[in-house]
mmCIF file of C-alpha atoms in Angstrom:
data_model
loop_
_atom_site.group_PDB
_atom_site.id
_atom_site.type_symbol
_atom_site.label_atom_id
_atom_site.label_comp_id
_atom_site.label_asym_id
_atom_site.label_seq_id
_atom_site.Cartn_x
_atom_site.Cartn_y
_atom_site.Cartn_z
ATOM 1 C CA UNK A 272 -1.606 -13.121 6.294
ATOM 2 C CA UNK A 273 -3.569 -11.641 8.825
ATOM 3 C CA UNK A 274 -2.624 -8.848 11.040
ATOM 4 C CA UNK A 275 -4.213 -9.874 14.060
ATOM 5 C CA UNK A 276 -3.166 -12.613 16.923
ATOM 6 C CA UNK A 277 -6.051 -14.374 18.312
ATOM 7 C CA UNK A 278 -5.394 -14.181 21.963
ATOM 8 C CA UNK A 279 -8.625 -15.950 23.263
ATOM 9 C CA UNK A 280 -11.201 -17.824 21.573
ATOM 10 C CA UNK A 281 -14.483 -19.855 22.558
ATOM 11 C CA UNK A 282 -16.125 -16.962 23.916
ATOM 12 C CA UNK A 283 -19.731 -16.290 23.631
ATOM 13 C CA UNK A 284 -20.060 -12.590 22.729
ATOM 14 C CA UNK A 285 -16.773 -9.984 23.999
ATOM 15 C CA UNK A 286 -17.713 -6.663 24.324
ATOM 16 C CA UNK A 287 -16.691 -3.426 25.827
ATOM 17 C CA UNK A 288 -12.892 -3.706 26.733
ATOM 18 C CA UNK A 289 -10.917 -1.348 28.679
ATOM 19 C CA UNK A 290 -7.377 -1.384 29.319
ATOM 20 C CA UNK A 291 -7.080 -1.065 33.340
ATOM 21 C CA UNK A 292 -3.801 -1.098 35.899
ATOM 22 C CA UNK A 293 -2.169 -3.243 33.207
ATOM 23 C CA UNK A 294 -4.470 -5.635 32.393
ATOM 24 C CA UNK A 295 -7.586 -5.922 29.512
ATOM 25 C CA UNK A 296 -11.021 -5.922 31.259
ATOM 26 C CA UNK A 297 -13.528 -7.214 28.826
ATOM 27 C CA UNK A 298 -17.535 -8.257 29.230
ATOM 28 C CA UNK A 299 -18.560 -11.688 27.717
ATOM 29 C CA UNK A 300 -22.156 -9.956 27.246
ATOM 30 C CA UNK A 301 -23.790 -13.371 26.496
ATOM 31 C CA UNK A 302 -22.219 -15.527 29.292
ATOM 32 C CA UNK A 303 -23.182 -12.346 31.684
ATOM 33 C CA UNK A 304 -19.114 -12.926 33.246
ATOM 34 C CA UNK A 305 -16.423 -9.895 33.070
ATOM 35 C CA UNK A 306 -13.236 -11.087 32.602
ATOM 36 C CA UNK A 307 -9.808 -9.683 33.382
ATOM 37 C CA UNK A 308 -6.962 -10.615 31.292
ATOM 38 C CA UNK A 309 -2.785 -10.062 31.419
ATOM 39 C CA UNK A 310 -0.677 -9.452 28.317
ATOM 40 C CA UNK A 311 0.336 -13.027 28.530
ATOM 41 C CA UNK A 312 -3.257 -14.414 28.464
ATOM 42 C CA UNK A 313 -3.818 -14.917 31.890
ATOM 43 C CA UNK A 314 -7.632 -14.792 33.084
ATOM 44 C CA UNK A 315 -9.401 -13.732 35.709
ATOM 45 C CA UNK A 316 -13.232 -13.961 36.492
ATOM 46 C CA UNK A 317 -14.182 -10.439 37.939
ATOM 47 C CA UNK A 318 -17.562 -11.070 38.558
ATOM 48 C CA UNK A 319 -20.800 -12.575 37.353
ATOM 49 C CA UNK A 320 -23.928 -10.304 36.088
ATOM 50 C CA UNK A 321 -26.925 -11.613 35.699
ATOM 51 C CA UNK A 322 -28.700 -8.607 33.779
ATOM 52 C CA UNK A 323 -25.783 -9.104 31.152
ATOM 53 C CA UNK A 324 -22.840 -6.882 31.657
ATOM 54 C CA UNK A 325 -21.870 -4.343 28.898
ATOM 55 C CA UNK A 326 -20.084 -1.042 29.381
ATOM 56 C CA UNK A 327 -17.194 -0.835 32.249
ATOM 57 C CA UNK A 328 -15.609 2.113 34.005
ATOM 58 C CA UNK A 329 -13.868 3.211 37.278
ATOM 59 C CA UNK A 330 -14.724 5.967 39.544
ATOM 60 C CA UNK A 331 -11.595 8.336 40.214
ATOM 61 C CA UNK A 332 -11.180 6.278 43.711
ATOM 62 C CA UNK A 333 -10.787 2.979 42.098
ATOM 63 C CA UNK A 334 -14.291 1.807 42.295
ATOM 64 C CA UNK A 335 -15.220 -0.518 39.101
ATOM 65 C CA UNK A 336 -18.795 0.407 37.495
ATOM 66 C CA UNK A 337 -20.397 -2.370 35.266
ATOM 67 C CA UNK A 338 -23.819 -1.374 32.711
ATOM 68 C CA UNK A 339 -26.395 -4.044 33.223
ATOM 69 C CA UNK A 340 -28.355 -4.215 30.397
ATOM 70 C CA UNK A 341 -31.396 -5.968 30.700
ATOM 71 C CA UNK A 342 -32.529 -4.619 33.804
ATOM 72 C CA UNK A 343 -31.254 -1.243 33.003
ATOM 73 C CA UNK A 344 -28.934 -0.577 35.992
ATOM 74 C CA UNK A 345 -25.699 1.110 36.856
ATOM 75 C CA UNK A 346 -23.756 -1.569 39.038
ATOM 76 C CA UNK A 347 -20.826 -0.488 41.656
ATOM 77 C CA UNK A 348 -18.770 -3.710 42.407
ATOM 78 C CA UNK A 349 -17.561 -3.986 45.803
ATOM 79 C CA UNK A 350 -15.585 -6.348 48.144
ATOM 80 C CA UNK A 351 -18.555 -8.076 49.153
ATOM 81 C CA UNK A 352 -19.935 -7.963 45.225
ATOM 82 C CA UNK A 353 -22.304 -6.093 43.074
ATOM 83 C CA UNK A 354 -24.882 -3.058 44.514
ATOM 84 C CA UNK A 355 -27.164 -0.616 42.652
ATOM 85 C CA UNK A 356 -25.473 3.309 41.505
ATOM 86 C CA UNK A 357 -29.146 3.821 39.834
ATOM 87 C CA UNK A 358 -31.522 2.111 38.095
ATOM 88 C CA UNK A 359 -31.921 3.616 34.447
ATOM 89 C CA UNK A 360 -34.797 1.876 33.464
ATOM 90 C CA UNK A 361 -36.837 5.477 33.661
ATOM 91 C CA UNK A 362 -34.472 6.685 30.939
ATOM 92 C CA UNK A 363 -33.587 4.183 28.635
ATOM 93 C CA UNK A 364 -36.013 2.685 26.101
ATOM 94 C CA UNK A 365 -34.361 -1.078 25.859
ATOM 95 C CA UNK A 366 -30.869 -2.541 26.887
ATOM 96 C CA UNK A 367 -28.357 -0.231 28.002
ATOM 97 C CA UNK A 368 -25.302 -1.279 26.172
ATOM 98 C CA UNK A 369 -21.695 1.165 26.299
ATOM 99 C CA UNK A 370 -20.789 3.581 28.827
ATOM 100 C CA UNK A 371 -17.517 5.954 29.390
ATOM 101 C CA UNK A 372 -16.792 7.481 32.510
ATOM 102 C CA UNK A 373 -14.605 10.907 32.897
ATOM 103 C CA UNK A 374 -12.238 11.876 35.244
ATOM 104 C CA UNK A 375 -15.403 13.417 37.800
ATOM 105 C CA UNK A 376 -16.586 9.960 37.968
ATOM 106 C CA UNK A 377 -19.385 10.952 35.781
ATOM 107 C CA UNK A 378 -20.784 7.899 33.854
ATOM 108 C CA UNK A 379 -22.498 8.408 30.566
ATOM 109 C CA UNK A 380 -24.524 5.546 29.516
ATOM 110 C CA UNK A 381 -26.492 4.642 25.931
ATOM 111 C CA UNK A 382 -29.202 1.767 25.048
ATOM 112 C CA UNK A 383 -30.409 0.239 22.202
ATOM 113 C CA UNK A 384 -33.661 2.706 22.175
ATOM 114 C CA UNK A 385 -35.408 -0.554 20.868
ATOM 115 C CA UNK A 386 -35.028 -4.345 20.277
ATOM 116 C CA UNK A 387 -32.993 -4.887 17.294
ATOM 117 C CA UNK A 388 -32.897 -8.727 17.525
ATOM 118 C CA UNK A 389 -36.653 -9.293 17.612
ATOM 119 C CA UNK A 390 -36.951 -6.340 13.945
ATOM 120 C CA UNK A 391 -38.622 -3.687 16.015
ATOM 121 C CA UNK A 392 -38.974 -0.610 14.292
ATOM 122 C CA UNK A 393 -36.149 1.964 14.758
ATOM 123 C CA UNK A 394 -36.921 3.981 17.670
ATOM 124 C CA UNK A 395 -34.472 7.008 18.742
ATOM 125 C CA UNK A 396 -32.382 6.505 21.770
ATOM 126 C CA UNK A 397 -31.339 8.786 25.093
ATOM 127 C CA UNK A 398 -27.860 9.142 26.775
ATOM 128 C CA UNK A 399 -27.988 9.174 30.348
ATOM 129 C CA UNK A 400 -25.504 10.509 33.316
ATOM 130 C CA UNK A 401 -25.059 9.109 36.249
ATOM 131 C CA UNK A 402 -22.949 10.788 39.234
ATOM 132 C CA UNK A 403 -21.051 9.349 41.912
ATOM 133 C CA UNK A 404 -23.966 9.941 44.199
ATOM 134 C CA UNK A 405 -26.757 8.039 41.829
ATOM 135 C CA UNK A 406 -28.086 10.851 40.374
ATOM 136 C CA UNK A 407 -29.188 10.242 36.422
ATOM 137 C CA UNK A 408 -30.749 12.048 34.478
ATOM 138 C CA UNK A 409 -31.205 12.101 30.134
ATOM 139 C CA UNK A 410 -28.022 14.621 28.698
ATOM 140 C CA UNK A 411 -28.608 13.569 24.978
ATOM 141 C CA UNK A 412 -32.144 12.496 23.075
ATOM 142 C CA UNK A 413 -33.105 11.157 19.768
ATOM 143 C CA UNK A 414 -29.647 9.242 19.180
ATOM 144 C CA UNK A 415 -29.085 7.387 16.351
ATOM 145 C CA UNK A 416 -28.045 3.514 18.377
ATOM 146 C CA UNK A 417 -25.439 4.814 20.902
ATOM 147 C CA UNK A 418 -22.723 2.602 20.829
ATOM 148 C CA UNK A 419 -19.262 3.309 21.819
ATOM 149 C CA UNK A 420 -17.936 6.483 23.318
ATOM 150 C CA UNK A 421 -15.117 8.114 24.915
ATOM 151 C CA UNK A 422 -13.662 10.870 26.539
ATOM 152 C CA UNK A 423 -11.153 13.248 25.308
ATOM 153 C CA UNK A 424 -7.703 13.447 27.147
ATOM 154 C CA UNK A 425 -8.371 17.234 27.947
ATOM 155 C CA UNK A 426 -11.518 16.306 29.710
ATOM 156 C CA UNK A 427 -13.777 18.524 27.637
ATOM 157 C CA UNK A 428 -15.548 16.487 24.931
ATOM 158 C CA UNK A 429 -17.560 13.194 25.040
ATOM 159 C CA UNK A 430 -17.990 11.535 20.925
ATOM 160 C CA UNK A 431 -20.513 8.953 20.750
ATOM 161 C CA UNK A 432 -20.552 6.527 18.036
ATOM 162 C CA UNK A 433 -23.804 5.871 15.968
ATOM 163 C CA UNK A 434 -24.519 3.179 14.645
ATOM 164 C CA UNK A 435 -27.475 3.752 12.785
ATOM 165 C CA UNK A 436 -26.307 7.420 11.792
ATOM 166 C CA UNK A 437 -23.206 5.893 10.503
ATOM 167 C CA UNK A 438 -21.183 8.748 12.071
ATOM 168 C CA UNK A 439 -19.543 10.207 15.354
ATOM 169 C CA UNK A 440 -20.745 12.735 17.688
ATOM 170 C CA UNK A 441 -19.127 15.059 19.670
ATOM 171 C CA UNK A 442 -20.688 16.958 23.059
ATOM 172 C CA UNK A 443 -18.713 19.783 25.012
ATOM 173 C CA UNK A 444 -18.676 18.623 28.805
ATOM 174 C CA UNK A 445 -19.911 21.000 31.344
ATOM 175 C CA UNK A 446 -19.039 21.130 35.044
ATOM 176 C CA UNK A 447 -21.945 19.023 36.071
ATOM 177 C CA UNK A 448 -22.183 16.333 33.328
ATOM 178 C CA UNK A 449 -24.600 17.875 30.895
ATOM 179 C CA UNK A 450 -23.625 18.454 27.435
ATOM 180 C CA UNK A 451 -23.536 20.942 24.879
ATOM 181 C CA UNK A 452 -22.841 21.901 21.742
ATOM 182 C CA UNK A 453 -23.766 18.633 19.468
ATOM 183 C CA UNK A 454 -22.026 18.218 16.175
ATOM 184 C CA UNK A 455 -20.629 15.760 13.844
ATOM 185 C CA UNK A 456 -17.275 14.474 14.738
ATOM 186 C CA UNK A 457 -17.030 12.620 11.785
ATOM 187 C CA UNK A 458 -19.317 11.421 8.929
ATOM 188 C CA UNK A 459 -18.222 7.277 8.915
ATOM 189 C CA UNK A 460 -20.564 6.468 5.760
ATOM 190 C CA UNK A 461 -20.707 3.588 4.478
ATOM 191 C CA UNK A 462 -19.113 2.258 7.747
ATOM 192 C CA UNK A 463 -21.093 1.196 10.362
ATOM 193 C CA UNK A 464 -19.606 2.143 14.276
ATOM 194 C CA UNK A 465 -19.814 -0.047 17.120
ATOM 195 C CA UNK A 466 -17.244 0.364 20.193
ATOM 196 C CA UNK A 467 -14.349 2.841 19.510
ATOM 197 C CA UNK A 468 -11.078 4.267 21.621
ATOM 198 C CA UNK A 469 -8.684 7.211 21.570
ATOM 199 C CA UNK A 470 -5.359 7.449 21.247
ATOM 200 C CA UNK A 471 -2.634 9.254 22.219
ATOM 201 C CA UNK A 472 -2.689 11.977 18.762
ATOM 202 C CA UNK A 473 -6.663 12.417 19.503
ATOM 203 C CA UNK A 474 -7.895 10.261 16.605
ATOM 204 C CA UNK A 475 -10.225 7.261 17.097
ATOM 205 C CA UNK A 476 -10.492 3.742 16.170
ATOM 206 C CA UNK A 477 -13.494 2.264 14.986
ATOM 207 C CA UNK A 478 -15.050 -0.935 15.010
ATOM 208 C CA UNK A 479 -17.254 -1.835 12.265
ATOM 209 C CA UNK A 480 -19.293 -5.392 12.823
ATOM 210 C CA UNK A 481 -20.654 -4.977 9.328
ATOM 211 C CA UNK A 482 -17.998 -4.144 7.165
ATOM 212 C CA UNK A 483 -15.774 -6.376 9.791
ATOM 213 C CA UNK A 484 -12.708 -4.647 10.660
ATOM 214 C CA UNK A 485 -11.223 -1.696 12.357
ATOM 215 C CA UNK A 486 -10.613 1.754 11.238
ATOM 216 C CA UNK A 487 -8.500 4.764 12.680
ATOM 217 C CA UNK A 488 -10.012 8.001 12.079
ATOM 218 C CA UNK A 489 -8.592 11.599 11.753
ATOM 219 C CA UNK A 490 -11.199 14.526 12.729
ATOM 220 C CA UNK A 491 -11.343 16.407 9.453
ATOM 221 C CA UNK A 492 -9.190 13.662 7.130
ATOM 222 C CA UNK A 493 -11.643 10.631 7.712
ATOM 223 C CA UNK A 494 -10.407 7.018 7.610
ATOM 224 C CA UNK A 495 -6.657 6.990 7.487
ATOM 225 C CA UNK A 496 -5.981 3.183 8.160
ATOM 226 C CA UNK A 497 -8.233 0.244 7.473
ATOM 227 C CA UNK A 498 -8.089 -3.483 9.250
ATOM 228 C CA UNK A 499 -10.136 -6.628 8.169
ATOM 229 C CA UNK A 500 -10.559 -9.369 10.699
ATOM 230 C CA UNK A 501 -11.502 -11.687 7.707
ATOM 231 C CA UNK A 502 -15.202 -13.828 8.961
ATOM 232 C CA UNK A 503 -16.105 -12.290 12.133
ATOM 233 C CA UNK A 504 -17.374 -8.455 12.736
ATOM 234 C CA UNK A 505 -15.353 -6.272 15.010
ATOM 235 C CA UNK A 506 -17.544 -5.137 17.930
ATOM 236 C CA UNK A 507 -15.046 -3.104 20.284
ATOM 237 C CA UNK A 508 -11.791 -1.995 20.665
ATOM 238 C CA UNK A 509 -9.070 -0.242 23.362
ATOM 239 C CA UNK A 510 -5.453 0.362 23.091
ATOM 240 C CA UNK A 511 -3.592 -0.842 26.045
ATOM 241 C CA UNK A 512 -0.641 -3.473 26.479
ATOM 242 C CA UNK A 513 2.394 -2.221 28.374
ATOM 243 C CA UNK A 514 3.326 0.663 25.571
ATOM 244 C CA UNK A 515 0.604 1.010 24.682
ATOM 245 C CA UNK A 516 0.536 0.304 20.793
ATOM 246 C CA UNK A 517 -1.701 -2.932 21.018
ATOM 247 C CA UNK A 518 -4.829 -2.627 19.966
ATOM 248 C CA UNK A 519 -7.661 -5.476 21.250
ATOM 249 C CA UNK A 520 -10.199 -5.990 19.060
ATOM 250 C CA UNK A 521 -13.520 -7.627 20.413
ATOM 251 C CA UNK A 522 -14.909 -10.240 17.371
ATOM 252 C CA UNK A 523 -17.312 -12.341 16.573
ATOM 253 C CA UNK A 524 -19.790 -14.104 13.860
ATOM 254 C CA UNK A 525 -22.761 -12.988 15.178
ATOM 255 C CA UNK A 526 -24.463 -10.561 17.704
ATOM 256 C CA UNK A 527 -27.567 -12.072 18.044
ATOM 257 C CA UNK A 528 -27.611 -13.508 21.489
ATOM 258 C CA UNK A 529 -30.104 -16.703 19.639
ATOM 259 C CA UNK A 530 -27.077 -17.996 18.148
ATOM 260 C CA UNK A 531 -23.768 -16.590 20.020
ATOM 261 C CA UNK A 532 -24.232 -19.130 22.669
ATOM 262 C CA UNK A 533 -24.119 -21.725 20.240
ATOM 263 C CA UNK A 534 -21.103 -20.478 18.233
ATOM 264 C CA UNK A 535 -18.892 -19.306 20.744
ATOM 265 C CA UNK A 536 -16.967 -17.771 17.847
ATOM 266 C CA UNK A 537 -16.060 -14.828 20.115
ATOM 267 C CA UNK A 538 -12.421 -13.984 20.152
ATOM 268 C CA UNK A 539 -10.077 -11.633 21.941
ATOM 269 C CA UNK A 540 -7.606 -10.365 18.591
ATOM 270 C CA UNK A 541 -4.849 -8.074 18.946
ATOM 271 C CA UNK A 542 -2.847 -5.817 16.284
ATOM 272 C CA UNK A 543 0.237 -3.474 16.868
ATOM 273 C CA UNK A 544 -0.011 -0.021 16.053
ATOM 274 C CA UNK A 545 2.158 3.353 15.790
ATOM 275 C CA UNK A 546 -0.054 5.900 17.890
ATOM 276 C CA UNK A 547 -0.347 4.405 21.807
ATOM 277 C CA UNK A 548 -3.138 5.015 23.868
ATOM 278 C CA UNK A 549 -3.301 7.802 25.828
ATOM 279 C CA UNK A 550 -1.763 8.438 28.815
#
């Protein structure tokens, strides 16, 4: 039996959730729509993206942020709708995909460094930071696929999951955004990271489209807990519900945006858990 509860189905491609003022915010990538959704399953449409919305985040005054990939821009989405925090396009190679944003409102963004879909060859990709004010500039090079990431609940470290490298990195946080100090988190091989979260102990879960299923990993132990959601690969993940123990788990058959429109096999799941998000 499986451990999951589908919670919504006939999606085209989920991505990116984020548990928010009680509710899961989540980007349907391929339908360029971010949706808002209760514990009980009740939607919302937050807004509509063109560009195809990825990575979400709020400013410490509330304001939502929303990564539009295909024209490589930070979005700020106000009362009377979406406006321009900085155009990345200078920075990033292809798509901007995942972004975090820490408690100074900085918002650190990844791409895809190349196109995947269409079997480019593997190109290194940058990290870029974008302040309140619309500054960005590059803070990490030469990453392998930047996928998920998050921010530790002391503030102090940003870990970036790699696809391609199989593995997640951790940065020390200086005062103005930059980073320092790169090293291996942890070494995920032969899993394959795509969005992640933290919870409340400091360990991370991992989603892991190729292997399909979730894993909760232990700095220095590794993989302590393993979760298959059966035919579809796990793209994303975020702890949230009202205590916290309910982790949402982004899925789908495919990635490739040639056949997820077709398919709408994407699914919201859910699975309890010990360790709640943090706090």
């Amino acid at each position: 039996m499986s451990e999951f509860t589908t919670l919504l189905d006939q999606l085209v491609f989920p991505e990116c959730p984020r548990w928010h003022e009680g509710r899961l915010w989540f980007s349907d990538m391929h339908d360029r729509k971010v949706w808002a959704m209760t514990e009980q399953g009740q939607t919302e449409l937050v807004c509509e993206v063109p560009g195809q919305p990825a990575g979400l985040g709020w400013w410490p005054d509330g304001t939502m942020l929303v990564v539009s990939m295909t024209d490589r821009r930070l979005l700020r989405l106000d009362a009377d709708g979406l406006h321009e925090v900085a155009d990345l396009s200078p920075f990033a190679t292809f798509h901007c995909n995942d972004m975090v944003v820490d408690a100074a409102g900085h918002a650190y963004v990844g791409n895809f460094g190349f196109d995947l879909d269409a079997g480019e060859e593997f190109t290194g990709a940058n990290m870029v930071c974008v302040t309140p004010d619309g500054d960005a500039w590059v803070v990490i090079e030469e990453l392998l696929f930047p996928n998920g990431s998050v921010v530790t609940a002391d503030g102090r470290t940003l870990i970036v999951a790699e696809s391609f490298g199989q593995r997640l990195s951790a940065y020390d946080i200086c005062p103005d955004g930059s980073l320092a100090n790169s090293r291996i988190w942890a070494d995920l091989r032969p899993n394959v990271p795509d969005g992640i979260c933290i919870d409340a102990e400091g360990a991370i879960w991992v989603a892991d489209p190729v292997n399909k299923g979730v894993m909760r990993v232990v700095e220095g132990a590794g993989a302590v807990d393993w979760r298959s959601t059966g035919d579809r690969g796990a793209y994303a993940c975020v702890l949230g519900g009202s205590d916290g123990r309910t982790l949402y788990v982004c899925t789908a058959e495919s990635s490739n945006p040639a056949r997820t429109a077709e398919l709408r096999s994407g699914h919201i799941e859910a699975t309890r858990v010990d360790v709640p998000g943090p706090t």
